[in-house]
């Protein structure tokens, strides 16, 4: 990948007019350099945006292979969301083969994420990174390309700039979900989606709307949420209280679909006799719910593994291009059935 060279201890030494050994002494707080020289070294390091690799220092001359992943997610939600548990499991399966490690950090916003990756890369803490949850005109693209960070983007290539992308065809999958429900006779569909700012949410939103129009269905209502069960439950309750309520609802993740099934039961609706439910990202949650949830299924563990293999090929200089993994496919179960008689 093209980009500026990583700042090294040699650059700091040259900037401060000292030897590399003096820089090492200064940062390790060892005698051998004066306070004036030490401060000059620290100032040079700050100007260049360099920090010592703490991990490498602690392990001396051992080779350190660490991949970075920052997630802008509440810790509580991350622990409940099967997608990221399976995705990280796939990452770890490849890292274990190479005796490498994953450095995972939760961040509050994209600015904190950018600063974190800059620090990790300039401090030689990570060999590369996995970037997720892309937005349109994502600020991470120019910022992290500028520092030369080797990274693989999990998202459609239209969102990820020159970063190699690994993605699923969300538009085709959403169209399949809508067509399936229409084939069962449903005319009023709704979707409980994820955050509107995410690129994959926008792709699914557009595909849902265009397929509904193409099939001549009633205009479907779409609601953006934060992916958690409380927002999924709230959105479901609002939909089922509407005068012209939908007979089928598509959810952007399994947590919200399970919450939606609970709300339907609480309100006296029978799934699927009164309303059909369909989840995204099939997981064990979909199979233990009663009735079991129909889902758009794909192998998330394999997805995480392919992302990691792509990153290593990038780092090693053997990368050949972006990769589309298999499109999520429909797995019908007990939560979908023909539309109720009107």
Rosetta silent file (secondary structure, phi, psi, omega in degrees, C-alpha in Angstrom):
SEQUENCE: XXXXXXXXXXXXXXXXXXXXXXXXXXXXXXXXXXXXXXXXXXXXXXXXXXXXXXXXXXXXXXXXXXXXXXXXXXXXXXXXXXXXXXXXXXXXXXXXXXXXXXXXXXXXXXXXXXXXXXXXXXXXXXXXXXXXXXXXXXXXXXXXXXXXXXXXXXXXXXXXXXXXXXXXXXXXXXXXXXXXXXXXXXXXXXXXXXXXXXXXXXXXXXXXXXXXXXXXXXXXXXXXXXXXXXXXXXXXXXXXXXXXXXXXXXXXXXXXXXXXXXXXXXXXXXXXXXXXXXXXXXXXXXXXXXXXXXXXXXXXXXXXXXXXXXXXXXXXXXXXXXXXXXXXXXXXXXXXXXXXXX
SCORE:     score description
SCORE:     0.000 S_00000001
   1 L     0.000  135.725  179.135    0.000    0.000    0.000 S_00000001
   2 L   -78.062  158.389  179.053    1.319    3.421   -0.863 S_00000001
   3 L   150.237  166.876 -179.167    1.613    6.109    1.790 S_00000001
   4 L   -58.780  147.646  177.879    4.142    7.931    3.934 S_00000001
   5 L   -67.388  150.433  178.328    6.786    5.798    5.613 S_00000001
   6 L   -67.991  136.650  177.190    6.273    4.972    9.263 S_00000001
   7 L   -68.581  135.682 -178.313    8.106    7.294   11.624 S_00000001
   8 L  -122.571  172.654  177.630   10.927    5.447   13.415 S_00000001
   9 H   -60.922  -29.789  178.400   13.302    6.040   16.295 S_00000001
  10 H   -63.715  -39.602  179.227   15.943    6.960   13.691 S_00000001
  11 H   -65.605  -40.078  179.163   13.766    9.870   12.497 S_00000001
  12 H   -64.540  -43.455  179.427   13.329   11.116   16.058 S_00000001
  13 H   -60.518  -43.242 -179.826   17.069   10.900   16.685 S_00000001
  14 H   -64.576  -40.563 -179.161   17.808   12.873   13.522 S_00000001
  15 H   -65.019  -38.602 -177.935   15.232   15.521   14.419 S_00000001
  16 H   -86.679   -8.855 -179.483   16.675   15.925   17.926 S_00000001
  17 L    71.690   35.476 -179.898   20.311   15.776   16.751 S_00000001
  18 L  -132.355 -179.693  177.185   21.173   12.764   18.935 S_00000001
  19 L   -85.862  163.407  175.118   21.855    9.050   18.523 S_00000001
  20 H   -61.285  -34.677  178.497   19.170    6.332   18.523 S_00000001
  21 H   -61.976  -37.767  178.659   20.660    5.133   21.783 S_00000001
  22 H   -65.788  -38.234  177.500   20.019    8.525   23.368 S_00000001
  23 H   -62.553  -44.435  178.960   16.362    8.360   22.299 S_00000001
  24 H   -60.975  -43.868  178.660   16.072    4.917   23.860 S_00000001
  25 H   -61.771  -41.792 -178.065   17.671    6.136   27.115 S_00000001
  26 H   -62.908  -46.873 -175.967   15.347    9.117   27.248 S_00000001
  27 H   -76.035  -22.421  176.670   12.144    7.116   26.798 S_00000001
  28 L   -91.517    5.196  177.973   13.249    4.389   29.179 S_00000001
  29 L    55.225   41.841  179.373   14.057    7.050   31.814 S_00000001
  30 L  -104.363  154.144  177.973   17.619    5.788   32.145 S_00000001
  31 L   -67.287  159.890  178.418   20.701    7.876   32.997 S_00000001
  32 L   127.588  -13.138  175.181   23.027    8.955   30.228 S_00000001
  33 L  -132.829  146.130  179.705   21.254   12.003   28.811 S_00000001
  34 L   -75.383  163.696  178.758   20.737   15.397   30.385 S_00000001
  35 H   -62.230  -36.352  179.088   17.287   16.771   31.171 S_00000001
  36 H   -63.437  -45.930  179.260   17.726   19.363   28.424 S_00000001
  37 H   -65.196  -41.197  179.678   18.535   16.672   25.862 S_00000001
  38 H   -58.974  -44.564  179.457   15.705   14.491   27.144 S_00000001
  39 H   -66.024  -36.248  177.791   13.198   17.302   26.665 S_00000001
  40 H   -64.361  -38.767  178.193   14.560   17.995   23.163 S_00000001
  41 H   -66.069  -44.209  179.775   14.032   14.313   22.290 S_00000001
  42 H   -62.843  -39.383  179.497   10.490   14.340   23.668 S_00000001
  43 H   -65.115  -42.307  178.137    9.697   17.486   21.695 S_00000001
  44 H   -61.511  -42.104  179.343   11.030   15.924   18.486 S_00000001
  45 H   -62.992  -42.540  178.828    8.920   12.821   19.099 S_00000001
  46 H   -63.880  -42.736 -179.802    5.796   14.921   19.660 S_00000001
  47 H   -60.932  -36.784 -177.772    6.433   16.930   16.496 S_00000001
  48 H   -88.482   -8.529 -177.936    6.769   13.742   14.450 S_00000001
  49 L    72.133   33.289 -176.728    3.860   11.972   16.135 S_00000001
  50 L  -105.944  143.758  172.975    6.078    9.106   17.295 S_00000001
  51 L  -138.819  148.304 -179.741    5.726    6.978   20.424 S_00000001
  52 L   -67.990  147.295  177.268    7.789    3.962   21.516 S_00000001
  53 L   -78.585   99.419 -175.855    6.351    0.523   20.942 S_00000001
  54 H   -62.368  -38.105 -178.648    5.662   -0.542   24.507 S_00000001
  55 H   -65.295  -45.829 -179.124    4.862   -4.116   23.553 S_00000001
  56 H   -65.226  -37.409  178.891    8.037   -4.582   21.567 S_00000001
  57 H   -62.666  -40.619 -176.888   10.099   -2.995   24.344 S_00000001
  58 H   -71.820  -24.748 -179.139    8.675   -5.384   26.924 S_00000001
  59 L  -101.096    8.853  176.806    9.371   -8.405   24.744 S_00000001
  60 L    58.725 -122.609 -172.330   12.855   -7.248   23.811 S_00000001
  61 L   -90.563    1.752 -179.855   13.946   -8.668   20.476 S_00000001
  62 L   -64.949  148.180  176.195   10.981  -11.010   19.959 S_00000001
  63 L   -75.589  135.388  179.980    8.885  -10.400   16.848 S_00000001
  64 L  -116.351  122.638  178.153    5.475   -8.935   17.681 S_00000001
  65 L  -119.999  104.243 -176.950    2.557   -9.487   15.307 S_00000001
  66 E  -130.025  134.354  176.878   -0.561   -7.666   16.455 S_00000001
  67 E  -107.100  136.715 -177.806   -3.630   -6.679   14.456 S_00000001
  68 E   -99.338  142.809  174.835   -5.746   -3.732   15.619 S_00000001
  69 E  -144.150  116.956  176.583   -9.546   -3.501   15.699 S_00000001
  70 E  -109.789  133.877 -178.926  -11.426   -0.510   17.127 S_00000001
  71 E  -122.421  128.606  176.101  -15.201   -0.672   17.517 S_00000001
  72 L   -92.218   77.391 -174.895  -17.478    2.292   18.096 S_00000001
  73 L  -143.190  142.914  171.322  -19.975    0.255   20.108 S_00000001
  74 L   -62.941  141.066 -178.252  -21.240    0.326   23.705 S_00000001
  75 H   -58.391  -38.338 -179.285  -19.558   -2.481   25.660 S_00000001
  76 H   -62.105  -42.907 -179.047  -22.932   -3.845   26.752 S_00000001
  77 H   -68.520  -39.719 -179.705  -24.192   -4.166   23.180 S_00000001
  78 H   -59.510  -38.899 -179.430  -20.977   -5.765   21.960 S_00000001
  79 H   -68.684  -21.688 -178.205  -21.326   -8.509   24.559 S_00000001
  80 H   -97.402  -17.938 -169.933  -24.857   -9.288   23.371 S_00000001
  81 L   -86.450  109.669 -177.754  -24.377   -9.041   19.616 S_00000001
  82 H   -59.917  -32.417 -176.964  -23.738  -12.471   18.051 S_00000001
  83 H   -55.639  -53.001 -174.899  -22.398  -10.948   14.807 S_00000001
  84 H   -72.047  -28.131  174.878  -19.268   -9.458   16.365 S_00000001
  85 H   -64.518  -44.243  178.314  -18.655  -12.478   18.572 S_00000001
  86 H   -68.386  -40.214 -178.870  -18.660  -14.720   15.471 S_00000001
  87 H   -62.730  -46.967  179.369  -16.685  -12.172   13.443 S_00000001
  88 H   -66.700  -34.641  175.041  -13.950  -11.875   16.088 S_00000001
  89 H   -60.041  -40.477  176.888  -13.904  -15.655   16.408 S_00000001
  90 H   -65.391  -40.704  175.912  -13.128  -15.846   12.682 S_00000001
  91 H   -58.931  -49.176 -176.914  -10.339  -13.282   13.062 S_00000001
  92 H   -63.095  -31.198 -179.180   -8.829  -15.222   15.953 S_00000001
  93 H   -63.262  -35.310  178.183   -8.890  -18.493   14.015 S_00000001
  94 H   -79.907  -39.933  178.551   -6.454  -17.030   11.473 S_00000001
  95 H   -61.581  -37.297 -179.905   -4.341  -15.198   14.047 S_00000001
  96 H   -63.395  -35.846  178.311   -3.920  -18.446   16.009 S_00000001
  97 H   -62.384  -27.955 -175.376   -2.477  -20.139   12.917 S_00000001
  98 L  -107.185    7.105 -177.009    0.199  -17.449   12.789 S_00000001
  99 L    55.470   41.213  178.906    0.766  -17.084   16.550 S_00000001
 100 L  -109.666  174.818 -175.481   -0.473  -13.487   16.299 S_00000001
 101 E  -132.203  157.786  175.506   -2.782  -11.446   18.526 S_00000001
 102 E  -107.449  129.340  174.048   -5.756   -9.122   18.239 S_00000001
 103 E  -103.918  107.126 -175.371   -5.697   -5.738   19.975 S_00000001
 104 E  -107.178  132.743  178.501   -9.358   -4.771   20.481 S_00000001
 105 E  -138.279  136.529  172.796  -10.470   -1.360   21.745 S_00000001
 106 E   -92.660  133.293 -178.125  -13.921    0.197   22.138 S_00000001
 107 L  -122.704  161.558 -176.893  -14.047    3.892   21.198 S_00000001
 108 L   -85.657  -32.412 -176.719  -16.645    6.619   21.649 S_00000001
 109 L  -157.775  177.076 -174.201  -16.548    8.158   18.186 S_00000001
 110 H   -69.019  -31.798  178.035  -14.726    8.214   14.868 S_00000001
 111 H   -63.917  -42.855  177.372  -12.286   10.952   15.948 S_00000001
 112 H   -64.443  -36.917  178.667  -11.126    8.829   18.865 S_00000001
 113 H   -63.794  -44.985  179.202  -10.816    5.861   16.514 S_00000001
 114 H   -60.762  -46.937  179.786   -8.618    7.813   14.085 S_00000001
 115 H   -61.307  -38.735 -179.504   -6.365    9.055   16.903 S_00000001
 116 H   -64.717  -47.333 -179.876   -6.085    5.531   18.290 S_00000001
 117 H   -64.325  -38.808  176.812   -5.048    4.003   14.983 S_00000001
 118 H   -59.649  -45.267 -179.483   -2.519    6.789   14.403 S_00000001
 119 H   -64.546  -45.295  178.992   -0.987    6.144   17.823 S_00000001
 120 H   -59.628  -44.180 -175.095   -0.897    2.385   17.329 S_00000001
 121 H   -72.938  -47.174 -179.096    0.709    2.670   13.895 S_00000001
 122 H   -67.069  -30.551  177.314    3.245    5.364   14.674 S_00000001
 123 L   -84.587    4.176  178.636    4.184    3.596   17.892 S_00000001
 124 L    58.702   34.511  178.024    4.688    0.330   15.955 S_00000001
 125 L   -81.565  -33.596 -177.893    2.132   -1.392   18.171 S_00000001
 126 L  -123.288  154.218  175.350    0.223   -3.005   15.290 S_00000001
 127 L   -90.001  -19.582 -179.407    1.170   -4.476   11.930 S_00000001
 128 E  -179.833  179.891 -173.683   -2.174   -3.525   10.384 S_00000001
 129 E  -142.941  157.957  172.515   -5.858   -2.944   11.128 S_00000001
 130 E  -112.585  123.323 -177.380   -9.378   -4.052   10.333 S_00000001
 131 E  -107.611  132.259 -176.990  -11.811   -1.170    9.770 S_00000001
 132 L  -128.645  171.449  173.976  -15.568   -1.694   10.173 S_00000001
 133 L    57.250   58.923 -179.282  -18.870    0.238   10.083 S_00000001
 134 L   -75.470  143.939  174.030  -18.126    2.523    7.144 S_00000001
 135 E  -110.533  164.683  172.729  -20.111    5.669    6.502 S_00000001
 136 L   -65.891  138.368 -176.245  -20.481    7.634    3.281 S_00000001
 137 L    52.753   46.593 -175.381  -17.486   10.002    2.943 S_00000001
 138 L   -62.269  124.889 -177.175  -15.944    8.254    5.924 S_00000001
 139 H   -67.470  -16.891  178.723  -13.285   10.505    7.532 S_00000001
 140 H   -68.123  -27.750 -175.892  -11.129    7.480    8.392 S_00000001
 141 H   -61.348  -59.752  179.821  -10.312    6.922    4.725 S_00000001
 142 H   -66.789  -36.380 -175.118   -8.197   10.066    4.083 S_00000001
 143 H   -66.080  -43.670 -175.512   -6.881   10.252    7.669 S_00000001
 144 H   -85.836  -25.481  171.392   -5.541    6.697    7.857 S_00000001
 145 H   -66.056  -34.254 -177.616   -4.365    6.561    4.265 S_00000001
 146 H   -64.592  -30.143  179.645   -2.273    9.645    5.031 S_00000001
 147 L   -93.110   -1.336  176.407   -0.287    7.815    7.723 S_00000001
 148 L    78.736   22.109 -178.139    0.195    4.724    5.541 S_00000001
 149 L   -67.503  123.296  172.574   -1.709    2.330    7.815 S_00000001
 150 L   -71.604  120.388 -176.188   -2.128   -1.114    6.177 S_00000001
 151 E  -148.337  149.475  172.298   -5.820   -1.843    6.643 S_00000001
 152 E  -112.032  134.268 -177.194   -8.638   -3.929    5.242 S_00000001
 153 E   -99.610  131.738  174.848  -12.095   -2.379    5.129 S_00000001
 154 E   -94.762   96.101 -176.478  -15.226   -4.356    5.934 S_00000001
 155 L   168.416  166.018 -179.911  -17.683   -2.652    3.643 S_00000001
 156 L   -62.670  140.068 -177.898  -18.759   -2.066    0.062 S_00000001
 157 L   -57.056  -22.844  178.369  -15.899   -0.741   -2.123 S_00000001
 158 L   -67.414  -14.031 -176.070  -17.931    2.396   -2.888 S_00000001
 159 L  -106.585  -13.600 -162.030  -17.411    3.412    0.768 S_00000001
 160 L  -109.709   10.777  178.113  -13.825    2.405    1.483 S_00000001
 161 L    60.596 -137.440 -178.688  -11.583    4.522   -0.755 S_00000001
 162 L   -90.974    1.229  175.324   -8.381    2.762   -1.786 S_00000001
 163 L   -66.998  137.454  173.913   -8.424    0.390    1.193 S_00000001
 164 E   -59.222  137.859 -175.509   -8.948   -3.216    0.091 S_00000001
 165 E  -114.337  144.735  169.020  -12.533   -4.178    0.850 S_00000001
 166 E  -125.127  126.065 -171.482  -14.182   -7.413    1.958 S_00000001
 167 E  -152.844  165.212  171.529  -17.960   -7.272    1.781 S_00000001
 168 L  -111.211  155.536 -178.007  -21.277   -9.027    1.286 S_00000001
 169 L   -84.734   84.521 -177.027  -23.875   -8.011   -1.297 S_00000001
 170 H   -65.886  -32.263 -178.144  -26.443   -6.481    1.044 S_00000001
 171 H   -65.521  -46.295  179.710  -28.550   -5.074   -1.799 S_00000001
 172 H   -65.212  -40.365  179.864  -29.113   -8.474   -3.413 S_00000001
 173 H   -64.173  -43.390  179.563  -29.803  -10.100   -0.045 S_00000001
 174 H   -64.069  -40.459  177.965  -32.367   -7.456    0.916 S_00000001
 175 H   -61.048  -39.595  178.345  -34.096   -7.825   -2.443 S_00000001
 176 H   -63.393  -41.438  179.717  -34.306  -11.591   -1.858 S_00000001
 177 H   -61.895  -45.795 -179.736  -35.857  -11.062    1.579 S_00000001
 178 H   -64.672  -42.971 -179.361  -38.524   -8.703    0.190 S_00000001
 179 H   -63.439  -39.008  179.300  -39.276  -11.019   -2.747 S_00000001
 180 H   -61.645  -47.921 -179.509  -39.661  -14.002   -0.438 S_00000001
 181 H   -66.417  -36.732  177.386  -42.194  -12.241    1.762 S_00000001
 182 H   -64.855  -37.663  179.402  -44.055  -10.923   -1.287 S_00000001
 183 H   -65.421  -25.354  175.992  -44.233  -14.464   -2.681 S_00000001
 184 L   -81.705   -0.974  176.839  -45.970  -15.491    0.557 S_00000001
 185 L    99.024    4.361 -179.966  -48.628  -12.882   -0.205 S_00000001
 186 L   -75.371  132.017  179.817  -47.466  -10.065    2.057 S_00000001
 187 L  -111.286  -23.360 -179.884  -48.308   -6.611    0.683 S_00000001
 188 L  -115.594  105.427 -179.019  -47.393   -4.431    3.682 S_00000001
 189 E  -111.173  154.173  173.277  -43.779   -4.839    4.736 S_00000001
 190 E  -137.675  161.416  178.173  -41.676   -2.906    7.226 S_00000001
 191 E  -134.583  132.163  172.173  -37.985   -2.876    8.119 S_00000001
 192 E  -104.467  103.911 -171.055  -36.310   -2.188   11.455 S_00000001
 193 E   -99.690  178.672  176.160  -32.828   -1.112   10.374 S_00000001
 194 L   -87.459 -167.093 -178.725  -29.523   -0.167   11.962 S_00000001
 195 L   -57.335  131.220 -175.891  -27.989    3.306   12.277 S_00000001
 196 L   -63.117  -24.016 -175.970  -28.786    5.382    9.193 S_00000001
 197 L   -73.697  -19.875 -178.221  -25.210    6.737    9.040 S_00000001
 198 E   -73.959  137.847 -179.495  -23.717    3.329    8.244 S_00000001
 199 H   -60.731  -40.251 -178.602  -23.112    2.659    4.569 S_00000001
 200 H   -68.942  -29.135  174.817  -24.487   -0.880    4.701 S_00000001
 201 H   -66.337  -42.050  179.325  -27.683    0.450    6.313 S_00000001
 202 H   -63.652  -39.097  178.256  -28.083    2.928    3.457 S_00000001
 203 H   -63.326  -44.524  179.576  -27.561    0.141    0.904 S_00000001
 204 H   -66.756  -38.817  179.078  -30.223   -2.020    2.574 S_00000001
 205 H   -59.629  -47.679 -179.122  -32.608    0.953    2.857 S_00000001
 206 H   -65.391  -40.932 -178.602  -32.348    1.694   -0.863 S_00000001
 207 H   -67.427  -39.822  177.324  -32.700   -1.977   -1.838 S_00000001
 208 H   -60.206  -50.891 -176.508  -35.781   -2.455    0.365 S_00000001
 209 H   -62.958  -44.093 -176.632  -37.500    0.620   -1.082 S_00000001
 210 H   -68.761  -36.345 -179.995  -36.655   -0.149   -4.714 S_00000001
 211 H   -71.780  -38.170  174.960  -37.761   -3.795   -4.476 S_00000001
 212 H   -58.994  -44.781  179.076  -41.047   -2.830   -2.795 S_00000001
 213 H   -65.196  -44.248 -178.114  -41.713   -0.394   -5.654 S_00000001
 214 H   -59.471  -36.981 -177.749  -40.672   -2.908   -8.297 S_00000001
 215 L   -88.076   -2.104  178.946  -43.116   -5.512   -6.943 S_00000001
 216 L    70.710   28.099  178.498  -45.965   -3.005   -6.616 S_00000001
 217 L   -82.296  166.772  173.611  -46.290   -3.466   -2.861 S_00000001
 218 L   -64.849  147.907 -178.118  -47.579   -0.829   -0.479 S_00000001
 219 L   -57.263  125.248 -175.953  -44.867    1.636    0.503 S_00000001
 220 L   -86.420  140.589  177.491  -42.905    0.021    3.322 S_00000001
 221 E   -85.971  133.594  178.024  -42.044    1.869    6.514 S_00000001
 222 E  -122.590  134.743 -177.857  -38.380    1.800    7.535 S_00000001
 223 E  -123.110  128.473  177.271  -37.090    2.742   10.996 S_00000001
 224 E   -87.891  140.028  179.185  -33.432    3.391   11.901 S_00000001
 225 L  -136.463 -179.276  175.608  -32.208    2.163   15.300 S_00000001
 226 L   -96.063   13.500  176.581  -28.981    1.666   17.232 S_00000001
 227 L    82.086   -7.090 -174.987  -29.140   -2.142   16.795 S_00000001
 228 L   -91.864  169.169 -172.112  -30.008   -2.932   20.427 S_00000001
 229 H   -67.938  -32.485 -179.164  -32.987   -4.899   21.737 S_00000001
 230 H   -66.668  -42.910  178.235  -34.703   -1.930   23.400 S_00000001
 231 H   -69.689  -35.126  176.037  -34.824    0.084   20.194 S_00000001
 232 H   -63.595  -41.162  178.181  -35.892   -3.012   18.266 S_00000001
 233 H   -65.678  -43.462 -179.214  -38.727   -3.584   20.725 S_00000001
 234 H   -62.709  -43.407 -179.887  -39.789    0.080   20.598 S_00000001
 235 H   -64.988  -40.620  179.073  -39.813    0.103   16.789 S_00000001
 236 H   -63.115  -44.633 -179.561  -41.824   -3.129   16.658 S_00000001
 237 H   -60.006  -42.642  179.321  -44.414   -1.805   19.116 S_00000001
 238 H   -62.857  -41.457 -179.333  -44.825    1.354   17.030 S_00000001
 239 H   -65.945  -42.494 -175.953  -45.293   -0.668   13.844 S_00000001
 240 H   -77.058  -16.576  175.814  -47.846   -3.042   15.366 S_00000001
 241 H   -86.202  -12.148 -177.144  -49.838   -0.167   16.881 S_00000001
 242 L   -67.012  147.687 -179.665  -50.209    1.549   13.489 S_00000001
 243 L   -60.578  -39.685 -179.102  -53.665    1.526   11.913 S_00000001
 244 L  -107.373   60.151 -171.203  -52.257    0.038    8.724 S_00000001
 245 L   -64.818  151.043  178.386  -49.803   -2.300   10.454 S_00000001
 246 L   -71.821  154.643  174.329  -47.390   -4.438    8.433 S_00000001
 247 L   -98.512   -5.598  176.575  -47.950   -8.164    8.049 S_00000001
 248 E  -151.296  141.453 -178.870  -44.204   -8.823    7.838 S_00000001
 249 E  -130.292  132.788  174.813  -41.147   -7.136    9.374 S_00000001
 250 E  -104.064  132.680  179.566  -37.486   -7.471    8.381 S_00000001
 251 E  -112.424  144.358 -177.637  -34.876   -6.746   11.090 S_00000001
 252 L   -80.331   -8.367  169.203  -31.267   -5.741   10.477 S_00000001
 253 L  -152.441  170.350 -174.075  -29.971   -8.037   13.231 S_00000001
 254 H   -76.311  -30.926  179.336  -31.088  -11.006   15.280 S_00000001
 255 H   -60.378  -45.963 -178.777  -31.190   -9.221   18.654 S_00000001
 256 H   -68.622  -33.820  178.621  -33.860   -6.811   17.428 S_00000001
 257 H   -66.340  -42.422  177.207  -35.812   -9.637   15.770 S_00000001
 258 H   -62.893  -42.799  177.292  -35.910  -11.629   19.016 S_00000001
 259 H   -62.517  -39.426  178.339  -37.024   -8.492   20.874 S_00000001
 260 H   -63.497  -37.811  177.497  -39.673   -7.922   18.202 S_00000001
 261 H   -63.835  -38.637  178.069  -41.011  -11.445   18.668 S_00000001
 262 H   -64.809  -41.229  179.147  -41.347  -10.772   22.391 S_00000001
 263 H   -65.419  -42.430  179.546  -43.248   -7.540   21.776 S_00000001
 264 H   -58.514  -44.976  178.988  -45.611   -9.241   19.318 S_00000001
 265 H   -64.164  -41.695  179.233  -46.448  -11.910   21.917 S_00000001
 266 H   -60.044  -34.963 -177.234  -46.895   -9.276   24.626 S_00000001
 267 L   -88.703    1.143  176.639  -49.379   -7.416   22.402 S_00000001
 268 L    90.278    9.274  176.777  -51.376  -10.578   21.649 S_00000001
 269 L   -88.835  141.472  177.808  -50.133  -11.161   18.103 S_00000001
 270 L   -99.380  126.972  175.954  -49.285  -14.697   17.039 S_00000001
 271 L   -97.410  124.702    6.903  -46.095  -15.184   15.007 S_00000001
 272 L  -101.952    9.284 -174.013  -46.385  -16.024   12.113 S_00000001
 273 L   -61.147  -39.739 -178.443  -50.202  -16.180   11.901 S_00000001
 274 L   -98.156  -34.715 -179.464  -50.643  -12.434   12.482 S_00000001
 275 L  -150.599  133.804  177.034  -47.212  -11.093   11.569 S_00000001
 276 E   -93.834  144.225 -179.398  -44.136  -12.694    9.978 S_00000001
 277 E  -126.248  140.136 -179.900  -40.643  -11.813   11.225 S_00000001
 278 E  -137.396  126.615 -176.686  -37.318  -12.178    9.396 S_00000001
 279 E  -101.321  162.171  172.777  -33.886  -11.521   10.932 S_00000001
 280 E  -106.867  154.141  178.353  -30.497  -10.664    9.449 S_00000001
 281 L    58.918   73.386 -179.729  -27.230  -12.435   10.374 S_00000001
 282 L   -51.215  138.072  177.974  -28.532  -15.834   11.416 S_00000001
 283 L  -149.894  179.956  178.127  -27.275  -17.006   14.817 S_00000001
 284 H   -58.896  -30.328  177.652  -28.091  -19.411   17.615 S_00000001
 285 H   -56.165  -40.479 -177.655  -30.575  -16.814   18.889 S_00000001
 286 H   -67.705  -26.855 -175.008  -32.713  -17.378   15.796 S_00000001
 287 H   -91.540  -14.847  179.999  -32.772  -21.141   16.361 S_00000001
 288 H  -104.529   -4.776  177.186  -33.711  -21.136   20.065 S_00000001
 289 L   -78.519  149.103  176.316  -36.545  -18.609   19.814 S_00000001
 290 L  -116.172  121.602   -6.340  -40.124  -19.913   19.609 S_00000001
 291 L   -70.445  161.030  178.105  -41.112  -19.957   16.872 S_00000001
 292 L   -60.994  147.018 -172.907  -37.662  -20.197   15.310 S_00000001
 293 L   -91.659  127.923  167.278  -36.751  -17.109   13.281 S_00000001
 294 E   -63.277  149.398 -174.204  -36.378  -17.089    9.529 S_00000001
 295 E  -153.315  156.044  166.653  -33.144  -15.312    8.653 S_00000001
 296 E   -88.493  110.003 -168.419  -30.793  -14.042    5.995 S_00000001
 297 E  -104.169  139.473  165.018  -27.867  -16.328    6.784 S_00000001
 298 L  -151.574  161.759 -173.804  -24.169  -16.131    6.073 S_00000001
 299 L   -82.949   94.100 -175.619  -21.076  -17.592    7.671 S_00000001
 300 H   -68.465  -35.993  176.580  -19.892  -14.712    9.851 S_00000001
 301 H   -59.058  -46.753  178.153  -16.994  -16.758   11.267 S_00000001
 302 H   -63.064  -38.245  178.365  -15.751  -17.381    7.709 S_00000001
 303 H   -58.090  -50.097  178.704  -16.257  -13.683    6.935 S_00000001
 304 H   -60.632  -38.453  179.117  -13.940  -12.675    9.810 S_00000001
 305 H   -66.174  -41.530  179.935  -11.360  -15.232    8.698 S_00000001
 306 H   -66.104  -38.307  176.708  -11.385  -13.966    5.094 S_00000001
 307 H   -59.593  -44.353 -177.145  -10.967  -10.368    6.276 S_00000001
 308 H   -68.903  -41.220  176.773   -7.916  -11.385    8.313 S_00000001
 309 H   -61.748  -39.119  178.659   -6.362  -13.426    5.491 S_00000001
 310 H   -63.922  -39.828  178.948   -6.822  -10.425    3.201 S_00000001
 311 H   -64.062  -43.622  179.127   -5.049   -8.186    5.718 S_00000001
 312 H   -64.314  -37.321  177.531   -2.070  -10.532    5.975 S_00000001
 313 H   -65.572  -33.239  176.510   -1.811  -10.706    2.183 S_00000001
 314 H   -66.805  -47.759 -179.210   -1.773   -6.898    2.140 S_00000001
 315 H   -61.668  -37.748 -176.181    0.951   -6.702    4.799 S_00000001
 316 L   -87.103   -2.084  176.252    3.014   -9.354    3.002 S_00000001
 317 L    80.359   18.770  179.809    2.655   -7.722   -0.411 S_00000001
 318 L  -111.536    9.595 -176.130    0.672  -10.526   -2.057 S_00000001
 319 L   -67.827  137.747 -176.360   -2.726   -8.835   -2.057 S_00000001
 320 L  -116.335   -4.020  178.602   -4.563   -9.012   -5.397 S_00000001
 321 L   147.741  176.650  179.748   -7.749   -7.001   -4.826 S_00000001
 322 L   -70.337  164.485 -172.827  -10.981   -6.624   -2.896 S_00000001
 323 E  -135.532  127.027  172.108  -13.088   -9.675   -2.072 S_00000001
 324 E   -99.557  120.614  177.368  -16.816  -10.284   -2.119 S_00000001
 325 L   -86.194  166.567 -176.227  -17.792  -13.133    0.188 S_00000001
 326 L   -53.167  139.113  179.915  -20.966  -15.177   -0.438 S_00000001
 327 L   -67.262  138.662  174.750  -24.202  -13.177   -0.312 S_00000001
 328 L   -53.419  137.639 -177.979  -26.459  -13.861    2.691 S_00000001
 329 E  -119.616  156.209 -174.725  -29.097  -16.417    1.715 S_00000001
 330 E   -74.736  131.356  171.698  -32.586  -17.039    2.993 S_00000001
 331 E  -119.870   97.397 -178.960  -33.148  -19.686    5.686 S_00000001
 332 L   -71.874  137.193  175.099  -36.937  -20.049    6.166 S_00000001
 333 L  -138.871 -157.735 -169.971  -38.097  -21.137    9.631 S_00000001
 334 L   -73.751  -11.429 -174.202  -41.205  -20.919   11.774 S_00000001
 335 L   -87.430   -0.171  176.408  -41.500  -17.133   12.032 S_00000001
 336 L  -124.361  143.608 -178.510  -42.634  -16.610    8.429 S_00000001
 337 L  -158.716  170.269  176.416  -45.810  -17.849    6.786 S_00000001
 338 L   -53.322  149.973 -178.234  -48.346  -16.741    4.145 S_00000001
 339 L   -60.478  142.207  177.753  -49.884  -13.349    4.785 S_00000001
 340 L   -65.535  152.962  178.198  -53.005  -13.358    7.007 S_00000001
 341 L   -66.683  133.439 -178.708  -56.351  -12.861    5.319 S_00000001
 342 L   -89.404    0.000    0.000  -57.315   -9.181    5.263 S_00000001
